[in-house]
Coordinates of C-alpha atoms and ligand atoms in Angstrom, one line a residue:
X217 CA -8.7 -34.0 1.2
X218 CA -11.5 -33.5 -0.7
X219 CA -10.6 -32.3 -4.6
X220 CA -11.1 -29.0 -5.9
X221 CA -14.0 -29.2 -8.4
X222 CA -13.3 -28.5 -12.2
X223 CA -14.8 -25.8 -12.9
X224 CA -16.7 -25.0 -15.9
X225 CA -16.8 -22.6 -19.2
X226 CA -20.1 -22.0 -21.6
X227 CA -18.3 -21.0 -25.1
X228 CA -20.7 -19.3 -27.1
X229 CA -20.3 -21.3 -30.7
X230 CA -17.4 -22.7 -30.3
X231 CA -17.3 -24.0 -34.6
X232 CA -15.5 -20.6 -35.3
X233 CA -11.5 -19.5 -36.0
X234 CA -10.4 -19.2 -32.2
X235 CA -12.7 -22.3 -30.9
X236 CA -9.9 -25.1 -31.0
X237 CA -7.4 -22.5 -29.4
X238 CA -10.1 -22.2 -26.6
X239 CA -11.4 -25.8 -26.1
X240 CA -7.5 -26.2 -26.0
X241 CA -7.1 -23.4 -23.1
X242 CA -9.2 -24.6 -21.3
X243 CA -9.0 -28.2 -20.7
X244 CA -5.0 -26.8 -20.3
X245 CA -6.6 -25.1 -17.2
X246 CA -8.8 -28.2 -16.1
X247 CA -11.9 -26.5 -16.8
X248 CA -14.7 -28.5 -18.5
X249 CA -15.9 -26.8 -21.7
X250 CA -19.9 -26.5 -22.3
X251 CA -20.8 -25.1 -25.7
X252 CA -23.7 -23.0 -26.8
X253 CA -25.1 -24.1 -29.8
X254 CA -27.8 -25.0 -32.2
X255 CA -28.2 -28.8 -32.4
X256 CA -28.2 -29.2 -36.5
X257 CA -24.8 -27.1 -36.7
X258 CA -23.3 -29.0 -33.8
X259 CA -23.7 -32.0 -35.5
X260 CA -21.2 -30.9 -38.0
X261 CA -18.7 -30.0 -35.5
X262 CA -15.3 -31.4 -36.4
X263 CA -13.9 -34.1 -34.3
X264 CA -11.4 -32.1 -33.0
X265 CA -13.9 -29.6 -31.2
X266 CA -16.1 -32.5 -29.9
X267 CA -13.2 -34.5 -28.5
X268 CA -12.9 -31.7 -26.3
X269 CA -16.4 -30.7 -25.2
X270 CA -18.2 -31.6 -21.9
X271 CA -21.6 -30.6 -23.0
X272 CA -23.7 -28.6 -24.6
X273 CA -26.9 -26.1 -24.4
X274 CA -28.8 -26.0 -27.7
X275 CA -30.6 -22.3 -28.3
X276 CA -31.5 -20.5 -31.3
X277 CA -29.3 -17.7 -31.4
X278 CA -31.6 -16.0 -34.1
X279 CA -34.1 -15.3 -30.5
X280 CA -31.7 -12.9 -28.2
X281 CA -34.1 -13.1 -25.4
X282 CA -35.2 -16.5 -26.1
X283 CA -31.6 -17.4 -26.0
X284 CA -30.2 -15.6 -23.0
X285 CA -33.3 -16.9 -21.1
X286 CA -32.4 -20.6 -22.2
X287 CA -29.1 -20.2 -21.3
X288 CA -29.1 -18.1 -17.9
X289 CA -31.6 -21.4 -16.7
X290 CA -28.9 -23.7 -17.9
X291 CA -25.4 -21.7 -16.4
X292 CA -27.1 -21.8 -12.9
X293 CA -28.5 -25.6 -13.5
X294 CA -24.7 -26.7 -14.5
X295 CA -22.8 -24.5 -12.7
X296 CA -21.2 -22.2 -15.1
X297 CA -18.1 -20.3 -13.5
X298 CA -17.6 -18.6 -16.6
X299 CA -18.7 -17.2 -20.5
X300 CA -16.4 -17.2 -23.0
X301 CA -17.4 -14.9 -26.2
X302 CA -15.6 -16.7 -28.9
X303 CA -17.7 -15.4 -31.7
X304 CA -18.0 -11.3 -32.4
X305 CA -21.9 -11.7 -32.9
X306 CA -22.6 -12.9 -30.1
X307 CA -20.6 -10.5 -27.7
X308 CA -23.7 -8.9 -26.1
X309 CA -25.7 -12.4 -25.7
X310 CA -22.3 -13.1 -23.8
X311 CA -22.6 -9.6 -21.6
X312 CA -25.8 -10.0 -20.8
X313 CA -25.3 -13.9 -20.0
X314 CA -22.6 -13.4 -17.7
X315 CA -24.0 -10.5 -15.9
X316 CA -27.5 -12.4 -15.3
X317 CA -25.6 -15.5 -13.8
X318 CA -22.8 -12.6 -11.9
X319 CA -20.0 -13.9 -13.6
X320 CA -17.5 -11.6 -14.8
X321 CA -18.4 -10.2 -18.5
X322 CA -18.2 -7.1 -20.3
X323 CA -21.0 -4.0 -19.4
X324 CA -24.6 -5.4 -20.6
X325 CA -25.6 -1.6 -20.9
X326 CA -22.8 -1.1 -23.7
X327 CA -22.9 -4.3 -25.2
X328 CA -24.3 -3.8 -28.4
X329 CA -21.7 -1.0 -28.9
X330 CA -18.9 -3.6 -28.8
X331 CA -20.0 -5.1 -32.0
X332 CA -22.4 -2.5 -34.0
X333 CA -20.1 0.1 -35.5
X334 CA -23.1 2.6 -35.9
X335 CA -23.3 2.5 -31.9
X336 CA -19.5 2.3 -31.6
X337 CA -19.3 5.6 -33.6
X338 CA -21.6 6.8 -30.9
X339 CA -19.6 6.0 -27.9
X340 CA -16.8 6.7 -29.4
X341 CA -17.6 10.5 -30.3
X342 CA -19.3 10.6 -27.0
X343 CA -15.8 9.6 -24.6
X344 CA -13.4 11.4 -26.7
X345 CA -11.7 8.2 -28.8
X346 CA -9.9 9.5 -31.7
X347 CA -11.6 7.9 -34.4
X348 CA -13.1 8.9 -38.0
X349 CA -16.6 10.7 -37.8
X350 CA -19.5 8.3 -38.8
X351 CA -22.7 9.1 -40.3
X352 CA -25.2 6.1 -40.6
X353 CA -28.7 5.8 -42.7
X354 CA -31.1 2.9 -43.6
X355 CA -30.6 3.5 -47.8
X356 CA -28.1 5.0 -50.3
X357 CA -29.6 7.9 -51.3
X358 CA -30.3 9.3 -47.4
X359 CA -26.2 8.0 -46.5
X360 CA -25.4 10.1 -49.8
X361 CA -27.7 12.9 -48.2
X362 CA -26.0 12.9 -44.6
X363 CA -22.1 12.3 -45.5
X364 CA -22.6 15.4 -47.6
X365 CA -24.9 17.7 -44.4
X366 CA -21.7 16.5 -42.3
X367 CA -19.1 17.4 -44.4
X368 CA -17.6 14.7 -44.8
X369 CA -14.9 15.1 -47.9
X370 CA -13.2 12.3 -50.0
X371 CA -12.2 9.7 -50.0
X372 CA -14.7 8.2 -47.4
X373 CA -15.4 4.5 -46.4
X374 CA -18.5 2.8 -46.7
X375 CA -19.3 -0.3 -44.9
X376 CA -22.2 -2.4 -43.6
X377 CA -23.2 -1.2 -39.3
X378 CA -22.6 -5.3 -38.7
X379 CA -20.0 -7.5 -40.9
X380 CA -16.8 -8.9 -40.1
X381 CA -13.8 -9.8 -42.6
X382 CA -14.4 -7.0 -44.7
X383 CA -17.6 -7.8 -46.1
X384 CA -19.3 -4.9 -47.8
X385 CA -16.5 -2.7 -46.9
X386 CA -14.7 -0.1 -50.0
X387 CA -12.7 3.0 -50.1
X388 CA -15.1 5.4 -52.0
X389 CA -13.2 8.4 -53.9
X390 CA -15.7 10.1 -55.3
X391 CA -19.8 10.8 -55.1
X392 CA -21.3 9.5 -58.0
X393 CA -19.6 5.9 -56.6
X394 CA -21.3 6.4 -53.0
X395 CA -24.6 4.4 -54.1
X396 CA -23.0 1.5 -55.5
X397 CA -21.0 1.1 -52.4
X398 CA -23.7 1.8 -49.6
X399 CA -25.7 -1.1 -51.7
X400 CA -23.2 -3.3 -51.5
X401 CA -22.5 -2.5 -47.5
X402 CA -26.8 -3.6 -47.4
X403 CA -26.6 -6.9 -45.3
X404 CA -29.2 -8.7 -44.9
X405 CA -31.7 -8.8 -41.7
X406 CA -29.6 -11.7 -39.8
X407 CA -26.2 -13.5 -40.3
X408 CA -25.7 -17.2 -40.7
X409 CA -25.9 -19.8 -40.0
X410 CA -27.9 -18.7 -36.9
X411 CA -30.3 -15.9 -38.2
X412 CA -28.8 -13.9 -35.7
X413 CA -30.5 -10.2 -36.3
X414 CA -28.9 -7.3 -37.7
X415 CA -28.4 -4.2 -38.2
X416 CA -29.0 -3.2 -41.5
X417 CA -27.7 0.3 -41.6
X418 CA -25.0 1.5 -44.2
X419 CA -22.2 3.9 -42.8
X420 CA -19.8 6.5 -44.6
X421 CA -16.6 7.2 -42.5
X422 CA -13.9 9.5 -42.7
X423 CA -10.9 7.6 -44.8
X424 CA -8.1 8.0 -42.3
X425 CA -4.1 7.5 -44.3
X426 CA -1.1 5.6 -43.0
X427 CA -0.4 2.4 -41.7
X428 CA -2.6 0.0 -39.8
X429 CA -2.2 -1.5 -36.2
X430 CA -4.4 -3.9 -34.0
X431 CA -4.0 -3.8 -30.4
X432 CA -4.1 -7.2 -28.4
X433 CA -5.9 -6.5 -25.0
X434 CA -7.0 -8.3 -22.2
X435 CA -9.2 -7.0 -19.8
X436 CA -9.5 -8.0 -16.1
X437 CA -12.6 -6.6 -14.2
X438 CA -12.0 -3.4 -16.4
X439 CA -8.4 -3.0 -16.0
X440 CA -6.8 -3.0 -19.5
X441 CA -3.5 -5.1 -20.0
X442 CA -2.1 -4.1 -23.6
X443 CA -0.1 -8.0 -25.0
X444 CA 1.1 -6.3 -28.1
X445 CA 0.6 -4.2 -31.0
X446 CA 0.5 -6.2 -34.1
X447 CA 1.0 -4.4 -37.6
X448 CA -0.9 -5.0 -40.4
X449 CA -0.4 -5.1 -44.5
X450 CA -3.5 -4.5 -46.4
X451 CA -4.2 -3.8 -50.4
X452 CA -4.2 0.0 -51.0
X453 CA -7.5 0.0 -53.7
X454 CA -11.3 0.3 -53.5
X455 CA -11.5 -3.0 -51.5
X456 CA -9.3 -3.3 -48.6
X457 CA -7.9 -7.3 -47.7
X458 CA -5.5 -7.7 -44.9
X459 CA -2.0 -9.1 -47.1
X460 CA -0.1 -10.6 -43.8
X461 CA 0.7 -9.0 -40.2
X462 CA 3.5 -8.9 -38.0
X463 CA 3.9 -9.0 -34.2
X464 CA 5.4 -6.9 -32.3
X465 CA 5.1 -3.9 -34.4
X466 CA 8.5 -1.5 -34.4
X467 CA 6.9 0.8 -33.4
X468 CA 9.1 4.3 -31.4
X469 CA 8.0 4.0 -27.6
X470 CA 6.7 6.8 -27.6
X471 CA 4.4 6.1 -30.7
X472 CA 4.0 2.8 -29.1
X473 CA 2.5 4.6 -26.2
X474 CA -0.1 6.6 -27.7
X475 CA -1.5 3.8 -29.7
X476 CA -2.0 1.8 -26.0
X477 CA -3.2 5.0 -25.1
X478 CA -5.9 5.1 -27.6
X479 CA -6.5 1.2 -27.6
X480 CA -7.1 2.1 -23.7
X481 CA -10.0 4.8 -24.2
X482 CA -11.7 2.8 -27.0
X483 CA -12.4 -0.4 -24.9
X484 CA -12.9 1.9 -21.9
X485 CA -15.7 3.8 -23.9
X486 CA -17.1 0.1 -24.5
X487 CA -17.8 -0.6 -21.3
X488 CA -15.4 -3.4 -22.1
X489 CA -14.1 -5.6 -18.7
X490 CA -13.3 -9.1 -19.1
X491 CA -11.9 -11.1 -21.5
X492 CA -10.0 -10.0 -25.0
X493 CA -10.3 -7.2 -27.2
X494 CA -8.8 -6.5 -30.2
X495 CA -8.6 -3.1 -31.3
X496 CA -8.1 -1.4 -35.2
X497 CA -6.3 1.5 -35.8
X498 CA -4.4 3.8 -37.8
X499 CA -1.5 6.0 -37.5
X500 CA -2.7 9.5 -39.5
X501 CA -0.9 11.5 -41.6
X502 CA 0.5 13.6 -38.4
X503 CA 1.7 10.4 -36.5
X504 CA -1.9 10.5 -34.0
X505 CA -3.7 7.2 -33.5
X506 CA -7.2 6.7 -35.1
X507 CA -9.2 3.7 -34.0
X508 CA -11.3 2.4 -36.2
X509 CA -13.0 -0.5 -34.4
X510 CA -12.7 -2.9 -31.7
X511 CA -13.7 -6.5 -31.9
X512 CA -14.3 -7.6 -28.0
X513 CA -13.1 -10.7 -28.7
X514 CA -10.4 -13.1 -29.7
X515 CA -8.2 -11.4 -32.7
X516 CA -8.6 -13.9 -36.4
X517 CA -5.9 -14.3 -39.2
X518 CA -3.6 -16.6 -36.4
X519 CA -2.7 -13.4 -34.6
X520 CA -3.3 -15.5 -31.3
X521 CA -0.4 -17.7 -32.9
X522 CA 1.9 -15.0 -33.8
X523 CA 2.2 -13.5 -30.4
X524 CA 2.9 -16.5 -29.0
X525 CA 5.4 -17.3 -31.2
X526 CA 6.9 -13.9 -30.8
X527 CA 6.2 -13.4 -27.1
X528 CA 5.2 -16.3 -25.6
X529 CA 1.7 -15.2 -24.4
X530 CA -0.8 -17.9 -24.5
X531 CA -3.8 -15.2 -25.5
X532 CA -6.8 -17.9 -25.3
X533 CA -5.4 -19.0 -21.8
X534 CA -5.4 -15.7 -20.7
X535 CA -9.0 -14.9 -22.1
X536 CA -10.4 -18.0 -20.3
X537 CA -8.9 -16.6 -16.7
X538 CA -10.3 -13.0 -17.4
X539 CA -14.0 -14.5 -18.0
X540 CA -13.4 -16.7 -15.0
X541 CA -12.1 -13.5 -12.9
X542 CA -8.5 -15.3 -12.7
X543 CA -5.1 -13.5 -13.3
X544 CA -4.1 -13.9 -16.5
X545 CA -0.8 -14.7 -17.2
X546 CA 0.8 -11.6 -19.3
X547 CA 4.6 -11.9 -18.7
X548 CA 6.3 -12.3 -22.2
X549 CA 8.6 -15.3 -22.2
X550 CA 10.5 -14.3 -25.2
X551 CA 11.5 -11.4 -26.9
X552 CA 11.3 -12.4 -30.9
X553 CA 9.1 -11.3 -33.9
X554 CA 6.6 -13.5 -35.8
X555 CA 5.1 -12.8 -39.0
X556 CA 1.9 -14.1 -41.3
X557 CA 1.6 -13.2 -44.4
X558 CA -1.5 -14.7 -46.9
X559 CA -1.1 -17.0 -50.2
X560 CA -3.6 -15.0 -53.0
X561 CA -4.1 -15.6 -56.4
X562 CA -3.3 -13.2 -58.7
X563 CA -7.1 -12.2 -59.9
X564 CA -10.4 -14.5 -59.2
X565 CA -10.2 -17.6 -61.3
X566 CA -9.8 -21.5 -61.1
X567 CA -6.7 -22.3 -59.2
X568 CA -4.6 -24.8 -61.8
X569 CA -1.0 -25.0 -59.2
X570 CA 0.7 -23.6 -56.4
X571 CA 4.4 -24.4 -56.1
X572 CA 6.4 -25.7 -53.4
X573 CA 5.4 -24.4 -49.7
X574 CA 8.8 -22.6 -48.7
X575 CA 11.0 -24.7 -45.7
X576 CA 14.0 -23.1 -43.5
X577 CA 14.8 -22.1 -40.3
X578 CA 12.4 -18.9 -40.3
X579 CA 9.5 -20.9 -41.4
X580 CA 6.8 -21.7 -38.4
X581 CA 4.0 -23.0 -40.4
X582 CA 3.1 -23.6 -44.2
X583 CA -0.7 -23.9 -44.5
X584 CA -3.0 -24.4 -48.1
X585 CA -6.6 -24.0 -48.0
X586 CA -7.1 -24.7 -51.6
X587 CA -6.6 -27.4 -53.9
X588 CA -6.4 -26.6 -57.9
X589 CA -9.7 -26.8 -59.2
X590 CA -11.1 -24.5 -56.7
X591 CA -12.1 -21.6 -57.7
X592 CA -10.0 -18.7 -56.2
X593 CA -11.1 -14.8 -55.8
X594 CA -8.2 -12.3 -55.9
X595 CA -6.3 -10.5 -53.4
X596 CA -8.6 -8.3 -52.8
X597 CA -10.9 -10.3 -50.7
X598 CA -10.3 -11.8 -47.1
X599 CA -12.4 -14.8 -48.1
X600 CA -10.2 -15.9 -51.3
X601 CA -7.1 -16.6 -49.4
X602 CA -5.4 -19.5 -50.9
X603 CA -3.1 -20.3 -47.6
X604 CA -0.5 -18.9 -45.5
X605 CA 3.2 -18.7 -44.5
X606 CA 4.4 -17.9 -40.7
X607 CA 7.8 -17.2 -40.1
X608 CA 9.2 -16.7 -36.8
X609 CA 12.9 -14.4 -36.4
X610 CA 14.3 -12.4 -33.8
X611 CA 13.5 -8.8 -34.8
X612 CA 10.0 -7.1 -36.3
X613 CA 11.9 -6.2 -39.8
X614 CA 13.5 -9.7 -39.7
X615 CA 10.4 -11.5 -39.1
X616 CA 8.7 -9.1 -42.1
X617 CA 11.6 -9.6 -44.8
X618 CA 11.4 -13.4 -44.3
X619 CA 7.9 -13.6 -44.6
X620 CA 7.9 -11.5 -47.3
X621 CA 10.7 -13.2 -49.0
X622 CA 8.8 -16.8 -48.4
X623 CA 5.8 -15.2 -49.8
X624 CA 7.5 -14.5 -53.2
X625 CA 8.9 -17.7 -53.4
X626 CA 5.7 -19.5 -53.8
X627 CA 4.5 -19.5 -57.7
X628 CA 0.0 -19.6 -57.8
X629 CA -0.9 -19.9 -61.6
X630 CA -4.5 -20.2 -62.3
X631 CA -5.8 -22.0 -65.6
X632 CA -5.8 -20.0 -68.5
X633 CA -9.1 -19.0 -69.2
X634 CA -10.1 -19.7 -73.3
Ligands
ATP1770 N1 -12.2 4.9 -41.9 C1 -11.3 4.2 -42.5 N2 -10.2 4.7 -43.0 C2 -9.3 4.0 -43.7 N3 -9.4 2.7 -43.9 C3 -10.4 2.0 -43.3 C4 -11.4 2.7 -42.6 N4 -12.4 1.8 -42.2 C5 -12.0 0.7 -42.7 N5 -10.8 0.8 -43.4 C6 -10.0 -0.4 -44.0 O1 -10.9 -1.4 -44.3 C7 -10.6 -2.6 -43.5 C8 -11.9 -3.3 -43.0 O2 -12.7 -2.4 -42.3 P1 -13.4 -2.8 -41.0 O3 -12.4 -3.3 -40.0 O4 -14.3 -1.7 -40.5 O5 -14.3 -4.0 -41.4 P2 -14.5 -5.5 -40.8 O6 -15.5 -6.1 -41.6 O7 -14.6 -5.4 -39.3 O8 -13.1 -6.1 -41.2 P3 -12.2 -7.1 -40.4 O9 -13.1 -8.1 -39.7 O10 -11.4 -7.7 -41.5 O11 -11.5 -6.3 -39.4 C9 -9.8 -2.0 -42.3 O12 -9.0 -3.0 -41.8 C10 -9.0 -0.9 -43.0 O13 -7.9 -1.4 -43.8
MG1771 MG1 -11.9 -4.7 -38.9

């Protein structure tokens, strides 16, 4: 009998936080994994990632149409059965990709919306998605103009149309600090390392209260399977830093329901279809969900690692069988809590010690990404982390008091400063 041929997955820069989880997911599935990258940054790839690639298509993804052409010729020449966004920038390359080669992929005609929070505003208002109202404008002083024409009162968010972790993001409580914030929201015209282009529009948003959830999704040829709502800790001042999350939140069932119900009509309003999405939202003051974005794509901070340690959901397998139009497997296999929570230093400084990494029978994984001598930033910034603690227990508030109590154990000191 003749074998089945492997088949084969383009990843879409693979050199990014979910990429080993993905090369790993698919050669689980016998697929061969291509990659779609430059040839200078590939070069750098970690061993790790290249152990476990097939091949590669070098493109500049700093030329959309350039790119997609380049890589369309290249999906039908090797046979691509499937494209796997891995990477949040380059979601509508990947929608466009898939749909010119007929492969299963998110709408092309929404695409842009599933990253660009101006146009994700947009669809949002326009399909009825709870979410803050939005104004957008190319400068300060016209932002300043337009949050005050719509009415929008204080405290109001500020935050660049295209970033990720955070970047240019601040709680603004009053006027007079609206400039200072829509200038630092100002991205530049393209994101590294690839000059892909951006948008360089500022937005003021409605400051919704209350906790903060995340939504895991996967999405099979537009039907929406919810994996689990993961709650999130995040500093309360001007800059907001995600502290540590824990899956499953304990969330009522009802309450449980209306937050899948509004995950449901953001990544519907995305024209979102295949593959993860992971949606951010917050409970208001009343108890209503407010989404406030959805990255269609897989989730960062190890969340992929938490629900698999709580439920037993492989989320980068099942993202590889969505984009290839398999079932994805869904069915918890256990019933337990998992928690992260984040190593910070106390304020920005040089790191001079970190005590010892808490052990016990909670404790998943200890992990430091800085050594002393590095210089550290404080806890308000996603980018200063110093490492991170998973715990694993059987119940959400179980999960959250050991992380929390491994968290306090570990001593960061910084060098005094003369
Ligand atoms: N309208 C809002 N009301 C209240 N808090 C908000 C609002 N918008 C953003 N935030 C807070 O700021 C954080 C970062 O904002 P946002 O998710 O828009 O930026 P991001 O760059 O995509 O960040 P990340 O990649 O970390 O999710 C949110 O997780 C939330 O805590
Ligand atoms: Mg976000």
């Amino acid at each position: 009998m003749p074998a089945t041929p492997r088949r084969k997955v383009l990843l879409l820069e693979a050199d990014v936080a979910a990429g080993g989880d993905l090369l790993a997911a698919a050669a689980a599935l016998g697929a061969d994994a291509y990659v779609a990258t430059r040839a200078d940054l590939y070069a750098r790839y970690r061993p790790e990632l290249t152990g476990r690639i097939a091949g590669t298509a070098f493109t500049d993804f700093a030329d959309p149409e350039a790119a997609l052409a380049d890589l369309t010729a290249f999906g039908r020449r090797t046979g691509i059965d499937g494209i796997v966004p891995c990477w949040e920038f380059l979601t509508p390359l990947a929608a466009h990709l898939a749909a010119a080669l007929g492969l299963p992929g998110h709408l092309p005609g929404t695409a842009p919306a599933g990253r660009n929070k101006r146009l994700m505003a947009k669809a949002f208002a326009a399909h009825g998605v709870p979410a803050p109202r939005t104004v957008s404008a190319p400068d300060p002083d016209t932002l300043a103009r337009r949050a005050d024409a719509a009415g929008l009162g204080y405290p109001l968010v500020v935050k660049p149309a295209e970033e990720a972790a955070s970047i240019g993001v601040s709680v603004v409580t009053a006027p007079g600090e609206l400039p200072a914030a829509a200038r630092r929201a100002r991205t530049g015209p393209r994101k590294l390392p690839h000059g892909i282009p951006l948008d360089t529009a500022v937005l003021a948003q409605e400051y919704v209260a209350g906790p903060e959830f995340s939504v895991e999704t996967v999405l099979t040829d537009g039907a929406v399977h919810h994996l689990a709502v993961t709650e999130k800790f995040t500093t309360g001042g001007a800059r907001r830093a995600e502290l540590g999350h824990t899956v499953p939140a304990a969330l009522p069932p009802d309450t449980r329901a209306a937050v899948y119900g509004a995950a449901t009509a953001a990544v519907t309003a995305l024209g979102l279809r295949n593959g993860l999405a992971h949606t951010e939202l917050k409970l208001d003051p009343a108890g209503r969900p407010v989404v406030l974005e959805v990255g269609a794509r897989p989730p960062g901070d190890h969340i992929m690692r938490l629900v698999r340690e709580a439920l037993g959901i492989d989320m980068a397998r099942a993202h590889l069988q969505a984009v290839l139009g398999d079932r994805p497997d869904v069915t918890p296999r256990r019933d337990a809590a998992a928690a992260i929570r984040f190593l910070t230093a106390p304020e920005a400084g040089t790191l001079r010690w970190v005590g010892l990494l808490p052990r016990g029978p909670h404790i998943v994984e200890t992990a430091l990404t800085k050594l002393p001598g590095d210089a550290v930033g404080g806890p308000d910034d996603n980018l200063s982390r110093i490492g991170h603690i998973m715990v694993r227990a059987a119940s959400p508030a179980e999960a959250s008091a050991a992380a929390d109590a491994a968290l306090a154990s570990v001593a960061v000191e910084l060098a005094t400063r003369w």
